[in-house]
Amino acid sequence: MTAVHPIISVRNLTCGYDDTIVVENVSFDIMPGEVFIILGGSGCGKSTLLKNMIGLYEPMAGQVLIDGRDLVTASGRERDEIIRRFGVMYQMGALFGSMSLLQNVMLPLEEFTDLPREAMTMIARSKLAMVNLEKALYKMPAALSGGMRKRAAIARAMALDPTILFLDEPGAGLDPISSAELDELVLSLSRALGITFVIVTHELESIYKTADRVIMLDKDVRTIVAQGDPRVLRDTSENIYVKRFFHRMPSQDAGTPRVDCAAE
Amino acid sequence: MTHHPLPKDHPGASVLADQDGGSLRLMVRGRLDAPGTAHVWDEAAAAAHVAAGNLQGRDLPADCSAIEYMDGSGVALLLKLREVVAAQGATLALTGLSPQHSQLIDLTWHCPDQLDSLIPERRGLAHRVGMAASETLVATREMVSFVGEASVIIAGVIRHPSRVRWKDVLLSCVQVGVDSLFIITLIGFLMGLIMSFQSAISLQRFGGEIFVPNMLGLVMFREMGPLVTAILLAARSGSAFAAEIGTMKINEELDALTTMGLSPMRFLVVPKLLSALAMVPLMTIFFNLASLVGGALVMLSLGYPLVTFTSRVFKYVHYSDFFGGMAKALVFAVLVAGVGCLRGMQTRSGASAVGLSTTSAVVSGIIFIAFADGLFAVAFYYLKI
Ligand SMILES: Nc1ncnc2c1ncn2[C@@H]1O[C@H](COP(=O)(O)OP(=O)(O)OP(=O)(O)O)[C@@H](O)[C@H]1O
Ligand SMILES: [Mg+2]
């Protein structure tokens, strides 16, 4: 039997901005085909961790290995190769404002494939259809609602059929129906194409429905406070952060006082 | 039509029409990833076209059981086949899909065939001329109301100085004035140097280089000082005003101000106008003095003592020249800063909009300066200044 290697492996990663550390010394592995969800309160460093995983920032310490290769030390060509295998949806969408949705989704196809133009258009249309935007092909991002922008950004992230998709809060700003459809999309893609998902989200429903595994970060201890199957964590975890998150308790009702923020 | 060869290790892909016990069908085979799809795209469309043409409105089955692998490009190929078949009045029926592939197809199969209704209408010439005219009208109206509102608020400021956000004014003064000191001094010095040098060479032939200081003083104080300072202001600060306010507009910050009951005019525009009014005369003085230093250097190098230069400059430059120049500087400052803010407020949506506003701020600023300078020349002539 051949052992399955993790597709992403984060080792003793410390990251932050300038001299403020946001996340300290975290390690975890993500297996191919897994739906992996990063949880945590607002401002605890989920986006920061994600940006370090995709090599936008150089970690302060530790490494991120994608398929066993480190983005920071990889040569230019190797780096391009790794980067082409993943798609990213940023928290704010980051659509190119001067292009229509169709052009936004076609851009990576034009740059990285030599498909016939008609094929590119068709691929872009089918990706936009996946997120139910097949009627908004020629709209400009500025003329879209927030949720539509988000869905278009997901379509663009999927343009090149990546093997890993990083989604930063895909469900935020979507109505419950779109949000549920998005969960279905994630599940279908992971089943049909074996895509690995790394998702930041707060939506408890989506977490229960889609996640294979979650990690939870916390702002005060600056590291992983819990990891595992979310349904199991919800029902069995004794950890105060986890309980508060899954049962939506505000901090003053949480029972025991928080020792580590007494100084604040 | 370009041909797309397969990479070496690619198992291949094909789409062919064949007869299955008398009835026509499409066989889709192989690995439908990006290279595979690119390879078969044209021949697949052609095969589907021919096959559907023979069918006369019946279903065309497409056997997908021999697809080894399929990703987004494969799905696009099937969508394309569906479109081609539909154009012939027939329907494509997929058969033999694996559960995985059918899941993938289900996600996109509702993608519409007809794009025509979605493509934004191309406008005719008459329509576009009309649009341009009405846009000009709107822009003019916006400008008039901007000037009106700004005047009212500035008048209000004179009566209630405490309503101005003086901290912002100070900050803006630093950005407009202090930070531009280097470039103002440098350009002033160089212009003084170059103009004196060039005219000294010409005048030397008649032994007239002694008149260089007269010329330099008058030209700089009356004309070049305010003009060049204003152009630098347009390039440095007018553009920055437009970009700052434009970005705020796009991020809905202006709307936020308005709904909080705060006037964007009072909050953003007035501090910028006031700071430009305060700084531009000072910048002009700096420019003038720096140009005199440049001129003095030329005269010294020609062997004249410094005192000859200074006494001639001050003898021939009258108060009226100095104050005339300052008046110009003030007017230019209002025009450039005002149009910078106005273009910022007029920013439409989209990322390129900020770029357009910035460009337009600089261009309109310089045009306004040129017009105003012409008016000043006429006015000064009749007033005999
Ligand atoms: N560009 C930046 N420079 C400096 N500090 C930053 C920067 N971006 C974020 N931070 C800080 O890093 C911390 C983590 O931010 P991050 O954006 O990763 O939070 P998050 O977990 O994604 O929160 P949310 O759920 O609200 O998106 C915050 O305290 C934030 O103030
Ligand atoms: Mg975030």
mmCIF file with all atom_site columns, N, CA and C in Angstrom, chain A residues 114-156:
data_model
loop_
_atom_site.group_PDB
_atom_site.id
_atom_site.type_symbol
_atom_site.label_atom_id
_atom_site.label_alt_id
_atom_site.label_comp_id
_atom_site.label_asym_id
_atom_site.label_entity_id
_atom_site.label_seq_id
_atom_site.pdbx_PDB_ins_code
_atom_site.Cartn_x
_atom_site.Cartn_y
_atom_site.Cartn_z
_atom_site.occupancy
_atom_site.B_iso_or_equiv
_atom_site.pdbx_formal_charge
_atom_site.auth_seq_id
_atom_site.auth_comp_id
_atom_site.auth_asym_id
_atom_site.auth_atom_id
_atom_site.pdbx_PDB_model_num
ATOM 1   N N  . ASP A 1 114 ? -3.446  27.062 -24.381 1.00 0.00 ? 114 ASP A N  1
ATOM 2   C CA . ASP A 1 114 ? -3.552  27.459 -25.784 1.00 0.00 ? 114 ASP A CA 1
ATOM 3   C C  . ASP A 1 114 ? -4.808  26.853 -26.406 1.00 0.00 ? 114 ASP A C  1
ATOM 4   N N  . LEU A 1 115 ? -5.868  26.868 -25.630 1.00 0.00 ? 115 LEU A N  1
ATOM 5   C CA . LEU A 1 115 ? -7.158  26.413 -26.143 1.00 0.00 ? 115 LEU A CA 1
ATOM 6   C C  . LEU A 1 115 ? -7.653  27.364 -27.224 1.00 0.00 ? 115 LEU A C  1
ATOM 7   N N  . PRO A 1 116 ? -8.497  26.855 -28.140 1.00 0.00 ? 116 PRO A N  1
ATOM 8   C CA . PRO A 1 116 ? -9.135  27.775 -29.091 1.00 0.00 ? 116 PRO A CA 1
ATOM 9   C C  . PRO A 1 116 ? -9.977  28.787 -28.328 1.00 0.00 ? 116 PRO A C  1
ATOM 10  N N  . ARG A 1 117 ? -10.085 29.968 -28.898 1.00 0.00 ? 117 ARG A N  1
ATOM 11  C CA . ARG A 1 117 ? -10.773 31.046 -28.208 1.00 0.00 ? 117 ARG A CA 1
ATOM 12  C C  . ARG A 1 117 ? -12.214 30.666 -27.834 1.00 0.00 ? 117 ARG A C  1
ATOM 13  N N  . GLU A 1 118 ? -12.860 29.986 -28.752 1.00 0.00 ? 118 GLU A N  1
ATOM 14  C CA . GLU A 1 118 ? -14.232 29.561 -28.524 1.00 0.00 ? 118 GLU A CA 1
ATOM 15  C C  . GLU A 1 118 ? -14.309 28.646 -27.294 1.00 0.00 ? 118 GLU A C  1
ATOM 16  N N  . ALA A 1 119 ? -13.294 27.783 -27.175 1.00 0.00 ? 119 ALA A N  1
ATOM 17  C CA . ALA A 1 119 ? -13.268 26.862 -26.037 1.00 0.00 ? 119 ALA A CA 1
ATOM 18  C C  . ALA A 1 119 ? -13.089 27.630 -24.737 1.00 0.00 ? 119 ALA A C  1
ATOM 19  N N  . MET A 1 120 ? -12.220 28.643 -24.781 1.00 0.00 ? 120 MET A N  1
ATOM 20  C CA . MET A 1 120 ? -12.021 29.451 -23.568 1.00 0.00 ? 120 MET A CA 1
ATOM 21  C C  . MET A 1 120 ? -13.323 30.114 -23.152 1.00 0.00 ? 120 MET A C  1
ATOM 22  N N  . THR A 1 121 ? -14.010 30.702 -24.131 1.00 0.00 ? 121 THR A N  1
ATOM 23  C CA . THR A 1 121 ? -15.278 31.356 -23.818 1.00 0.00 ? 121 THR A CA 1
ATOM 24  C C  . THR A 1 121 ? -16.237 30.360 -23.200 1.00 0.00 ? 121 THR A C  1
ATOM 25  N N  . MET A 1 122 ? -16.296 29.156 -23.793 1.00 0.00 ? 122 MET A N  1
ATOM 26  C CA . MET A 1 122 ? -17.230 28.160 -23.297 1.00 0.00 ? 122 MET A CA 1
ATOM 27  C C  . MET A 1 122 ? -16.858 27.727 -21.883 1.00 0.00 ? 122 MET A C  1
ATOM 28  N N  . ILE A 1 123 ? -15.552 27.554 -21.630 1.00 0.00 ? 123 ILE A N  1
ATOM 29  C CA . ILE A 1 123 ? -15.134 27.171 -20.279 1.00 0.00 ? 123 ILE A CA 1
ATOM 30  C C  . ILE A 1 123 ? -15.542 28.269 -19.289 1.00 0.00 ? 123 ILE A C  1
ATOM 31  N N  . ALA A 1 124 ? -15.233 29.520 -19.661 1.00 0.00 ? 124 ALA A N  1
ATOM 32  C CA . ALA A 1 124 ? -15.563 30.627 -18.768 1.00 0.00 ? 124 ALA A CA 1
ATOM 33  C C  . ALA A 1 124 ? -17.064 30.665 -18.504 1.00 0.00 ? 124 ALA A C  1
ATOM 34  N N  . ARG A 1 125 ? -17.840 30.446 -19.565 1.00 0.00 ? 125 ARG A N  1
ATOM 35  C CA . ARG A 1 125 ? -19.297 30.460 -19.379 1.00 0.00 ? 125 ARG A CA 1
ATOM 36  C C  . ARG A 1 125 ? -19.754 29.340 -18.461 1.00 0.00 ? 125 ARG A C  1
ATOM 37  N N  . SER A 1 126 ? -19.127 28.150 -18.637 1.00 0.00 ? 126 SER A N  1
ATOM 38  C CA . SER A 1 126 ? -19.570 27.033 -17.804 1.00 0.00 ? 126 SER A CA 1
ATOM 39  C C  . SER A 1 126 ? -19.170 27.254 -16.348 1.00 0.00 ? 126 SER A C  1
ATOM 40  N N  . LYS A 1 127 ? -18.002 27.899 -16.126 1.00 0.00 ? 127 LYS A N  1
ATOM 41  C CA . LYS A 1 127 ? -17.605 28.179 -14.740 1.00 0.00 ? 127 LYS A CA 1
ATOM 42  C C  . LYS A 1 127 ? -18.566 29.177 -14.108 1.00 0.00 ? 127 LYS A C  1
ATOM 43  N N  . LEU A 1 128 ? -18.950 30.179 -14.901 1.00 0.00 ? 128 LEU A N  1
ATOM 44  C CA . LEU A 1 128 ? -19.893 31.164 -14.361 1.00 0.00 ? 128 LEU A CA 1
ATOM 45  C C  . LEU A 1 128 ? -21.257 30.521 -14.135 1.00 0.00 ? 128 LEU A C  1
ATOM 46  N N  . ALA A 1 129 ? -21.596 29.538 -14.980 1.00 0.00 ? 129 ALA A N  1
ATOM 47  C CA . ALA A 1 129 ? -22.865 28.835 -14.780 1.00 0.00 ? 129 ALA A CA 1
ATOM 48  C C  . ALA A 1 129 ? -22.826 28.040 -13.477 1.00 0.00 ? 129 ALA A C  1
ATOM 49  N N  . MET A 1 130 ? -21.647 27.522 -13.120 1.00 0.00 ? 130 MET A N  1
ATOM 50  C CA . MET A 1 130 ? -21.533 26.763 -11.872 1.00 0.00 ? 130 MET A CA 1
ATOM 51  C C  . MET A 1 130 ? -21.939 27.592 -10.666 1.00 0.00 ? 130 MET A C  1
ATOM 52  N N  . VAL A 1 131 ? -21.676 28.890 -10.728 1.00 0.00 ? 131 VAL A N  1
ATOM 53  C CA . VAL A 1 131 ? -22.047 29.742 -9.605  1.00 0.00 ? 131 VAL A CA 1
ATOM 54  C C  . VAL A 1 131 ? -23.300 30.559 -9.944  1.00 0.00 ? 131 VAL A C  1
ATOM 55  N N  . ASN A 1 132 ? -24.050 30.059 -10.932 1.00 0.00 ? 132 ASN A N  1
ATOM 56  C CA . ASN A 1 132 ? -25.327 30.673 -11.315 1.00 0.00 ? 132 ASN A CA 1
ATOM 57  C C  . ASN A 1 132 ? -25.198 32.115 -11.786 1.00 0.00 ? 132 ASN A C  1
ATOM 58  N N  . LEU A 1 133 ? -24.120 32.413 -12.474 1.00 0.00 ? 133 LEU A N  1
ATOM 59  C CA . LEU A 1 133 ? -23.968 33.766 -13.014 1.00 0.00 ? 133 LEU A CA 1
ATOM 60  C C  . LEU A 1 133 ? -24.009 33.744 -14.537 1.00 0.00 ? 133 LEU A C  1
ATOM 61  N N  . GLU A 1 134 ? -24.630 32.687 -15.124 1.00 0.00 ? 134 GLU A N  1
ATOM 62  C CA . GLU A 1 134 ? -24.577 32.551 -16.574 1.00 0.00 ? 134 GLU A CA 1
ATOM 63  C C  . GLU A 1 134 ? -25.276 33.687 -17.302 1.00 0.00 ? 134 GLU A C  1
ATOM 64  N N  . LYS A 1 135 ? -26.078 34.479 -16.579 1.00 0.00 ? 135 LYS A N  1
ATOM 65  C CA . LYS A 1 135 ? -26.791 35.580 -17.237 1.00 0.00 ? 135 LYS A CA 1
ATOM 66  C C  . LYS A 1 135 ? -26.040 36.899 -17.097 1.00 0.00 ? 135 LYS A C  1
ATOM 67  N N  . ALA A 1 136 ? -24.951 36.907 -16.322 1.00 0.00 ? 136 ALA A N  1
ATOM 68  C CA . ALA A 1 136 ? -24.284 38.176 -16.035 1.00 0.00 ? 136 ALA A CA 1
ATOM 69  C C  . ALA A 1 136 ? -22.920 38.270 -16.703 1.00 0.00 ? 136 ALA A C  1
ATOM 70  N N  . LEU A 1 137 ? -22.747 37.508 -17.805 1.00 0.00 ? 137 LEU A N  1
ATOM 71  C CA . LEU A 1 137 ? -21.425 37.411 -18.428 1.00 0.00 ? 137 LEU A CA 1
ATOM 72  C C  . LEU A 1 137 ? -20.802 38.755 -18.747 1.00 0.00 ? 137 LEU A C  1
ATOM 73  N N  . TYR A 1 138 ? -21.609 39.671 -19.248 1.00 0.00 ? 138 TYR A N  1
ATOM 74  C CA . TYR A 1 138 ? -21.050 40.919 -19.764 1.00 0.00 ? 138 TYR A CA 1
ATOM 75  C C  . TYR A 1 138 ? -21.159 42.067 -18.773 1.00 0.00 ? 138 TYR A C  1
ATOM 76  N N  . LYS A 1 139 ? -21.505 41.765 -17.546 1.00 0.00 ? 139 LYS A N  1
ATOM 77  C CA . LYS A 1 139 ? -21.594 42.826 -16.535 1.00 0.00 ? 139 LYS A CA 1
ATOM 78  C C  . LYS A 1 139 ? -20.198 43.179 -16.038 1.00 0.00 ? 139 LYS A C  1
ATOM 79  N N  . MET A 1 140 ? -20.015 44.421 -15.636 1.00 0.00 ? 140 MET A N  1
ATOM 80  C CA . MET A 1 140 ? -18.759 44.833 -15.028 1.00 0.00 ? 140 MET A CA 1
ATOM 81  C C  . MET A 1 140 ? -18.864 44.606 -13.516 1.00 0.00 ? 140 MET A C  1
ATOM 82  N N  . PRO A 1 141 ? -17.717 44.281 -12.872 1.00 0.00 ? 141 PRO A N  1
ATOM 83  C CA . PRO A 1 141 ? -17.776 43.996 -11.434 1.00 0.00 ? 141 PRO A CA 1
ATOM 84  C C  . PRO A 1 141 ? -18.431 45.111 -10.626 1.00 0.00 ? 141 PRO A C  1
ATOM 85  N N  . ALA A 1 142 ? -18.198 46.371 -11.038 1.00 0.00 ? 142 ALA A N  1
ATOM 86  C CA . ALA A 1 142 ? -18.756 47.477 -10.267 1.00 0.00 ? 142 ALA A CA 1
ATOM 87  C C  . ALA A 1 142 ? -20.276 47.470 -10.302 1.00 0.00 ? 142 ALA A C  1
ATOM 88  N N  . ALA A 1 143 ? -20.841 46.805 -11.327 1.00 0.00 ? 143 ALA A N  1
ATOM 89  C CA . ALA A 1 143 ? -22.295 46.795 -11.453 1.00 0.00 ? 143 ALA A CA 1
ATOM 90  C C  . ALA A 1 143 ? -22.910 45.527 -10.868 1.00 0.00 ? 143 ALA A C  1
ATOM 91  N N  . LEU A 1 144 ? -22.204 44.891 -9.923  1.00 0.00 ? 144 LEU A N  1
ATOM 92  C CA . LEU A 1 144 ? -22.717 43.657 -9.334  1.00 0.00 ? 144 LEU A CA 1
ATOM 93  C C  . LEU A 1 144 ? -23.001 43.851 -7.859  1.00 0.00 ? 144 LEU A C  1
ATOM 94  N N  . SER A 1 145 ? -23.837 42.988 -7.324  1.00 0.00 ? 145 SER A N  1
ATOM 95  C CA . SER A 1 145 ? -24.040 43.009 -5.883  1.00 0.00 ? 145 SER A CA 1
ATOM 96  C C  . SER A 1 145 ? -22.848 42.316 -5.218  1.00 0.00 ? 145 SER A C  1
ATOM 97  N N  . GLY A 1 146 ? -22.722 42.524 -3.902  1.00 0.00 ? 146 GLY A N  1
ATOM 98  C CA . GLY A 1 146 ? -21.595 41.947 -3.183  1.00 0.00 ? 146 GLY A CA 1
ATOM 99  C C  . GLY A 1 146 ? -21.519 40.434 -3.321  1.00 0.00 ? 146 GLY A C  1
ATOM 100 N N  . GLY A 1 147 ? -22.678 39.780 -3.186  1.00 0.00 ? 147 GLY A N  1
ATOM 101 C CA . GLY A 1 147 ? -22.698 38.326 -3.275  1.00 0.00 ? 147 GLY A CA 1
ATOM 102 C C  . GLY A 1 147 ? -22.361 37.831 -4.680  1.00 0.00 ? 147 GLY A C  1
ATOM 103 N N  . MET A 1 148 ? -22.806 38.586 -5.694  1.00 0.00 ? 148 MET A N  1
ATOM 104 C CA . MET A 1 148 ? -22.492 38.208 -7.075  1.00 0.00 ? 148 MET A CA 1
ATOM 105 C C  . MET A 1 148 ? -20.996 38.310 -7.318  1.00 0.00 ? 148 MET A C  1
ATOM 106 N N  . ARG A 1 149 ? -20.381 39.349 -6.774  1.00 0.00 ? 149 ARG A N  1
ATOM 107 C CA . ARG A 1 149 ? -18.940 39.507 -6.937  1.00 0.00 ? 149 ARG A CA 1
ATOM 108 C C  . ARG A 1 149 ? -18.194 38.328 -6.345  1.00 0.00 ? 149 ARG A C  1
ATOM 109 N N  . LYS A 1 150 ? -18.675 37.923 -5.178  1.00 0.00 ? 150 LYS A N  1
ATOM 110 C CA . LYS A 1 150 ? -18.064 36.801 -4.500  1.00 0.00 ? 150 LYS A CA 1
ATOM 111 C C  . LYS A 1 150 ? -18.150 35.541 -5.361  1.00 0.00 ? 150 LYS A C  1
ATOM 112 N N  . ARG A 1 151 ? -19.336 35.307 -5.922  1.00 0.00 ? 151 ARG A N  1
ATOM 113 C CA . ARG A 1 151 ? -19.514 34.098 -6.731  1.00 0.00 ? 151 ARG A CA 1
ATOM 114 C C  . ARG A 1 151 ? -18.662 34.175 -7.990  1.00 0.00 ? 151 ARG A C  1
ATOM 115 N N  . ALA A 1 152 ? -18.578 35.382 -8.580  1.00 0.00 ? 152 ALA A N  1
ATOM 116 C CA . ALA A 1 152 ? -17.744 35.523 -9.776  1.00 0.00 ? 152 ALA A CA 1
ATOM 117 C C  . ALA A 1 152 ? -16.283 35.246 -9.438  1.00 0.00 ? 152 ALA A C  1
ATOM 118 N N  . ALA A 1 153 ? -15.872 35.681 -8.259  1.00 0.00 ? 153 ALA A N  1
ATOM 119 C CA . ALA A 1 153 ? -14.480 35.452 -7.851  1.00 0.00 ? 153 ALA A CA 1
ATOM 120 C C  . ALA A 1 153 ? -14.215 33.957 -7.705  1.00 0.00 ? 153 ALA A C  1
ATOM 121 N N  . ILE A 1 154 ? -15.225 33.212 -7.231  1.00 0.00 ? 154 ILE A N  1
ATOM 122 C CA . ILE A 1 154 ? -15.060 31.762 -7.128  1.00 0.00 ? 154 ILE A CA 1
ATOM 123 C C  . ILE A 1 154 ? -14.914 31.164 -8.522  1.00 0.00 ? 154 ILE A C  1
ATOM 124 N N  . ALA A 1 155 ? -15.746 31.646 -9.456  1.00 0.00 ? 155 ALA A N  1
ATOM 125 C CA . ALA A 1 155 ? -15.658 31.144 -10.825 1.00 0.00 ? 155 ALA A CA 1
ATOM 126 C C  . ALA A 1 155 ? -14.273 31.408 -11.402 1.00 0.00 ? 155 ALA A C  1
ATOM 127 N N  . ARG A 1 156 ? -13.730 32.586 -11.147 1.00 0.00 ? 156 ARG A N  1
ATOM 128 C CA . ARG A 1 156 ? -12.400 32.890 -11.673 1.00 0.00 ? 156 ARG A CA 1
ATOM 129 C C  . ARG A 1 156 ? -11.346 31.987 -11.043 1.00 0.00 ? 156 ARG A C  1
#
